[in-house]
Structures are given as C-alpha cells and as structure tokens.
Amino acid sequence: MTTKEREKILIPNTPGVYFFKHNNNILYIGKATNLNQRTKSYFNTKLMETRGPLIVKMVEDATTIEFRETESALEALLLESSLIKKHQPAYNSREKDNKSYNYVVITDEVFPRVFPVRKRQLDIMRGKKETPLHIFGPFPQGNLLRE
C-alpha cells in the first residue's frame, strides 16, 4: 500500500481499532486514540528506522486499511485484544497467548466468596450449577486487581 492509496481512505480522528488487510485477510490489528494519525504514522519515510523490516513488509503487503470506531481508547484496547485473539493476524506477535481478562466474582452462597477468575473460567461457571451473584470486569491487569 502506498501513501496515496492510504490518503484515499477517509479515516476519522477518533479512537478505534484499525486493520491492515491483504484482500480479505487481516495482516495486523492495532488500536489508536486517533485512527487517522496512527495509520498515517505507518507511511512515514523513516518507517524502516523506527519500526523495522517486518512492519515495512506488512505495509507493503497491505492492499487496504479498514477501521472500527469506538467510544474511548479503553474500549479500543479491549476490542483490539479480543479481535487479535479471534483472528490471530500474522503480524501481531503479542496477544496470541491463551490468556483472557480477569473478572471479580461474588458467588450466590450462604457465605459468599469473592475471587478473581479469567473469562474462560467465568464461561464454565455460567454453564454449571454454581452461578455467580455479581461479576465485575474485565480487568486487563491481573496484578493490580489482586492488589
């Protein structure tokens, strides 16, 4: 993709998630507080020096950029993470683990228990007899949650 091709795409100055795509294949998913400025940064003349050869190749391989606007940068962060886990784009090296966000659960028992669980555990709990009374989250940083 070239700078002129990118300029033809009307990208807003709002938070959201952007997709570098080759035809219908997602190459990379990223988040931005300003979609227009962030995607424009990939067409800087010093891209090789600042980002390296892998990102240069990704931009060259891309045929289009798509985006999804969000209400906030935090919403963009959460959406980006879930989309990376779902689509496993070739150029996203992080977020490919099997981890999920943390939630705080308060159980519906005579003596309620309070504990952190991951999204997968929460889905399992919902399918069993032990149904949580309250669920809070998601919390992206588990260590801060436990503190």
C-alpha positions as YAML, in Angstrom:
chain: A
units: angstrom
residues:
- id: 1
  name: MET
  ca: [0.00, 0.00, 0.00]
- id: 2
  name: THR
  ca: [1.25, 3.46, -0.82]
- id: 3
  name: THR
  ca: [0.75, 6.82, 0.85]
- id: 4
  name: LYS
  ca: [-1.55, 7.92, -1.98]
- id: 5
  name: GLU
  ca: [-3.71, 4.81, -1.57]
- id: 6
  name: ARG
  ca: [-3.96, 5.46, 2.17]
- id: 7
  name: GLU
  ca: [-4.96, 9.09, 1.60]
- id: 8
  name: LYS
  ca: [-7.97, 7.94, -0.45]
- id: 9
  name: ILE
  ca: [-9.39, 6.22, 2.64]
- id: 10
  name: LEU
  ca: [-11.35, 8.64, 4.85]
- id: 11
  name: ILE
  ca: [-10.12, 7.76, 8.33]
- id: 12
  name: PRO
  ca: [-11.59, 9.70, 11.28]
- id: 13
  name: ASN
  ca: [-9.70, 11.41, 14.11]
- id: 14
  name: THR
  ca: [-11.43, 9.26, 16.73]
- id: 15
  name: PRO
  ca: [-10.41, 6.30, 18.90]
- id: 16
  name: GLY
  ca: [-10.78, 2.84, 17.48]
- id: 17
  name: VAL
  ca: [-9.23, -0.27, 16.01]
- id: 18
  name: TYR
  ca: [-7.63, -0.46, 12.58]
- id: 19
  name: PHE
  ca: [-6.94, -3.42, 10.31]
- id: 20
  name: PHE
  ca: [-4.21, -3.71, 7.70]
- id: 21
  name: LYS
  ca: [-5.60, -6.19, 5.18]
- id: 22
  name: HIS
  ca: [-4.40, -8.01, 2.10]
- id: 23
  name: ASN
  ca: [-7.61, -8.58, 0.14]
- id: 24
  name: ASN
  ca: [-9.84, -10.20, 2.81]
- id: 25
  name: ASN
  ca: [-7.00, -11.47, 5.02]
- id: 26
  name: ILE
  ca: [-6.23, -9.45, 8.15]
- id: 27
  name: LEU
  ca: [-2.48, -8.87, 8.40]
- id: 28
  name: TYR
  ca: [-2.43, -6.68, 11.50]
- id: 29
  name: ILE
  ca: [-4.86, -5.29, 14.07]
- id: 30
  name: GLY
  ca: [-3.96, -2.19, 16.08]
- id: 31
  name: LYS
  ca: [-5.62, 0.33, 18.37]
- id: 32
  name: ALA
  ca: [-5.46, 4.11, 18.33]
- id: 33
  name: THR
  ca: [-6.67, 7.13, 20.24]
- id: 34
  name: ASN
  ca: [-6.66, 8.91, 16.85]
- id: 35
  name: LEU
  ca: [-7.17, 6.48, 13.95]
- id: 36
  name: ASN
  ca: [-6.12, 8.97, 11.27]
- id: 37
  name: GLN
  ca: [-2.83, 9.98, 12.92]
- id: 38
  name: ARG
  ca: [-1.96, 6.41, 13.91]
- id: 39
  name: THR
  ca: [-2.48, 4.91, 10.46]
- id: 40
  name: LYS
  ca: [-0.66, 7.85, 8.87]
- id: 41
  name: SER
  ca: [2.41, 7.01, 11.01]
- id: 42
  name: TYR
  ca: [2.89, 3.78, 9.02]
- id: 43
  name: PHE
  ca: [3.63, 5.82, 5.90]
- id: 44
  name: ASN
  ca: [6.46, 7.87, 7.43]
- id: 45
  name: THR
  ca: [9.63, 7.94, 5.31]
- id: 46
  name: LYS
  ca: [11.64, 6.70, 8.31]
- id: 47
  name: LEU
  ca: [9.45, 3.62, 8.89]
- id: 48
  name: MET
  ca: [12.37, 1.20, 8.43]
- id: 49
  name: GLU
  ca: [14.43, 3.03, 11.06]
- id: 50
  name: THR
  ca: [11.62, 3.45, 13.59]
- id: 51
  name: ARG
  ca: [9.68, 0.17, 13.19]
- id: 52
  name: GLY
  ca: [11.90, -2.26, 11.31]
- id: 53
  name: PRO
  ca: [11.67, -4.54, 8.28]
- id: 54
  name: LEU
  ca: [8.72, -6.62, 9.48]
- id: 55
  name: ILE
  ca: [6.40, -3.60, 9.67]
- id: 56
  name: VAL
  ca: [7.67, -2.27, 6.32]
- id: 57
  name: LYS
  ca: [6.81, -5.61, 4.72]
- id: 58
  name: MET
  ca: [3.37, -5.59, 6.36]
- id: 59
  name: VAL
  ca: [2.60, -2.12, 4.95]
- id: 60
  name: GLU
  ca: [3.86, -3.19, 1.51]
- id: 61
  name: ASP
  ca: [1.71, -6.37, 1.60]
- id: 62
  name: ALA
  ca: [-1.43, -4.49, 2.68]
- id: 63
  name: THR
  ca: [-3.99, -3.67, 0.00]
- id: 64
  name: THR
  ca: [-6.31, -1.67, 2.26]
- id: 65
  name: ILE
  ca: [-6.87, -0.30, 5.76]
- id: 66
  name: GLU
  ca: [-10.19, -0.74, 7.49]
- id: 67
  name: PHE
  ca: [-11.21, 0.57, 10.89]
- id: 68
  name: ARG
  ca: [-13.86, 0.36, 13.58]
- id: 69
  name: GLU
  ca: [-14.52, 3.44, 15.69]
- id: 70
  name: THR
  ca: [-15.00, 3.15, 19.47]
- id: 71
  name: GLU
  ca: [-16.26, 5.49, 22.17]
- id: 72
  name: SER
  ca: [-12.93, 5.54, 24.06]
- id: 73
  name: ALA
  ca: [-9.31, 4.42, 23.98]
- id: 74
  name: LEU
  ca: [-10.08, 1.83, 26.68]
- id: 75
  name: GLU
  ca: [-12.84, 0.34, 24.55]
- id: 76
  name: ALA
  ca: [-10.37, 0.24, 21.63]
- id: 77
  name: LEU
  ca: [-7.85, -1.62, 23.82]
- id: 78
  name: LEU
  ca: [-10.40, -4.26, 24.82]
- id: 79
  name: LEU
  ca: [-11.70, -4.63, 21.26]
- id: 80
  name: GLU
  ca: [-8.18, -4.92, 19.84]
- id: 81
  name: SER
  ca: [-7.29, -7.68, 22.28]
- id: 82
  name: SER
  ca: [-10.39, -9.73, 21.59]
- id: 83
  name: LEU
  ca: [-10.04, -9.34, 17.80]
- id: 84
  name: ILE
  ca: [-6.37, -10.39, 17.86]
- id: 85
  name: LYS
  ca: [-7.27, -13.49, 19.85]
- id: 86
  name: LYS
  ca: [-10.10, -14.25, 17.42]
- id: 87
  name: HIS
  ca: [-8.30, -13.64, 14.09]
- id: 88
  name: GLN
  ca: [-4.63, -14.37, 15.02]
- id: 89
  name: PRO
  ca: [-3.18, -11.95, 12.40]
- id: 90
  name: ALA
  ca: [0.26, -12.86, 11.07]
- id: 91
  name: TYR
  ca: [1.91, -9.55, 12.02]
- id: 92
  name: ASN
  ca: [0.58, -9.35, 15.60]
- id: 93
  name: SER
  ca: [3.15, -11.03, 17.80]
- id: 94
  name: ARG
  ca: [1.61, -10.23, 21.18]
- id: 95
  name: GLU
  ca: [-1.87, -11.25, 22.36]
- id: 96
  name: LYS
  ca: [-1.52, -14.68, 20.78]
- id: 97
  name: ASP
  ca: [-1.40, -16.43, 24.12]
- id: 98
  name: ASN
  ca: [-4.40, -18.22, 25.56]
- id: 99
  name: LYS
  ca: [-4.87, -15.73, 28.36]
- id: 100
  name: SER
  ca: [-8.06, -13.80, 28.84]
- id: 101
  name: TYR
  ca: [-9.08, -10.87, 31.00]
- id: 102
  name: ASN
  ca: [-9.75, -11.13, 34.70]
- id: 103
  name: TYR
  ca: [-13.12, -10.63, 36.37]
- id: 104
  name: VAL
  ca: [-14.13, -10.44, 40.02]
- id: 105
  name: VAL
  ca: [-16.89, -12.84, 41.03]
- id: 106
  name: ILE
  ca: [-19.06, -12.80, 44.14]
- id: 107
  name: THR
  ca: [-20.90, -16.09, 44.50]
- id: 108
  name: ASP
  ca: [-24.53, -16.62, 45.49]
- id: 109
  name: GLU
  ca: [-23.97, -18.72, 48.60]
- id: 110
  name: VAL
  ca: [-24.81, -18.53, 52.30]
- id: 111
  name: PHE
  ca: [-21.26, -17.28, 52.83]
- id: 112
  name: PRO
  ca: [-20.44, -15.51, 49.55]
- id: 113
  name: ARG
  ca: [-16.94, -15.94, 48.18]
- id: 114
  name: VAL
  ca: [-15.05, -13.18, 46.36]
- id: 115
  name: PHE
  ca: [-12.33, -14.20, 43.93]
- id: 116
  name: PRO
  ca: [-10.77, -13.33, 40.56]
- id: 117
  name: VAL
  ca: [-11.41, -15.56, 37.54]
- id: 118
  name: ARG
  ca: [-10.44, -15.45, 33.90]
- id: 119
  name: LYS
  ca: [-13.05, -15.15, 31.17]
- id: 120
  name: ARG
  ca: [-12.83, -18.85, 30.25]
- id: 121
  name: GLN
  ca: [-13.40, -19.91, 33.86]
- id: 122
  name: LEU
  ca: [-16.33, -17.50, 34.06]
- id: 123
  name: ASP
  ca: [-17.90, -19.08, 30.97]
- id: 124
  name: ILE
  ca: [-17.53, -22.52, 32.57]
- id: 125
  name: MET
  ca: [-19.05, -21.28, 35.85]
- id: 126
  name: ARG
  ca: [-22.03, -19.86, 33.98]
- id: 127
  name: GLY
  ca: [-22.67, -23.27, 32.43]
- id: 128
  name: LYS
  ca: [-22.64, -25.06, 35.79]
- id: 129
  name: LYS
  ca: [-24.81, -25.02, 38.89]
- id: 130
  name: GLU
  ca: [-22.51, -22.56, 40.66]
- id: 131
  name: THR
  ca: [-23.81, -19.26, 39.24]
- id: 132
  name: PRO
  ca: [-22.11, -16.01, 40.32]
- id: 133
  name: LEU
  ca: [-24.25, -13.37, 42.00]
- id: 134
  name: HIS
  ca: [-22.16, -10.44, 40.77]
- id: 135
  name: ILE
  ca: [-19.50, -10.11, 38.10]
- id: 136
  name: PHE
  ca: [-17.18, -7.11, 37.79]
- id: 137
  name: GLY
  ca: [-14.75, -6.53, 34.95]
- id: 138
  name: PRO
  ca: [-12.98, -7.03, 32.68]
- id: 139
  name: PHE
  ca: [-9.69, -6.04, 34.28]
- id: 140
  name: PRO
  ca: [-6.73, -6.04, 31.83]
- id: 141
  name: GLN
  ca: [-4.05, -6.11, 34.57]
- id: 142
  name: GLY
  ca: [-4.44, -9.07, 36.92]
- id: 143
  name: ASN
  ca: [-1.70, -7.98, 39.34]
- id: 144
  name: LEU
  ca: [-3.44, -4.64, 40.03]
- id: 145
  name: LEU
  ca: [-6.73, -6.45, 40.51]
- id: 146
  name: ARG
  ca: [-5.25, -8.80, 43.12]
- id: 147
  name: GLU
  ca: [-3.68, -5.87, 45.00]
...
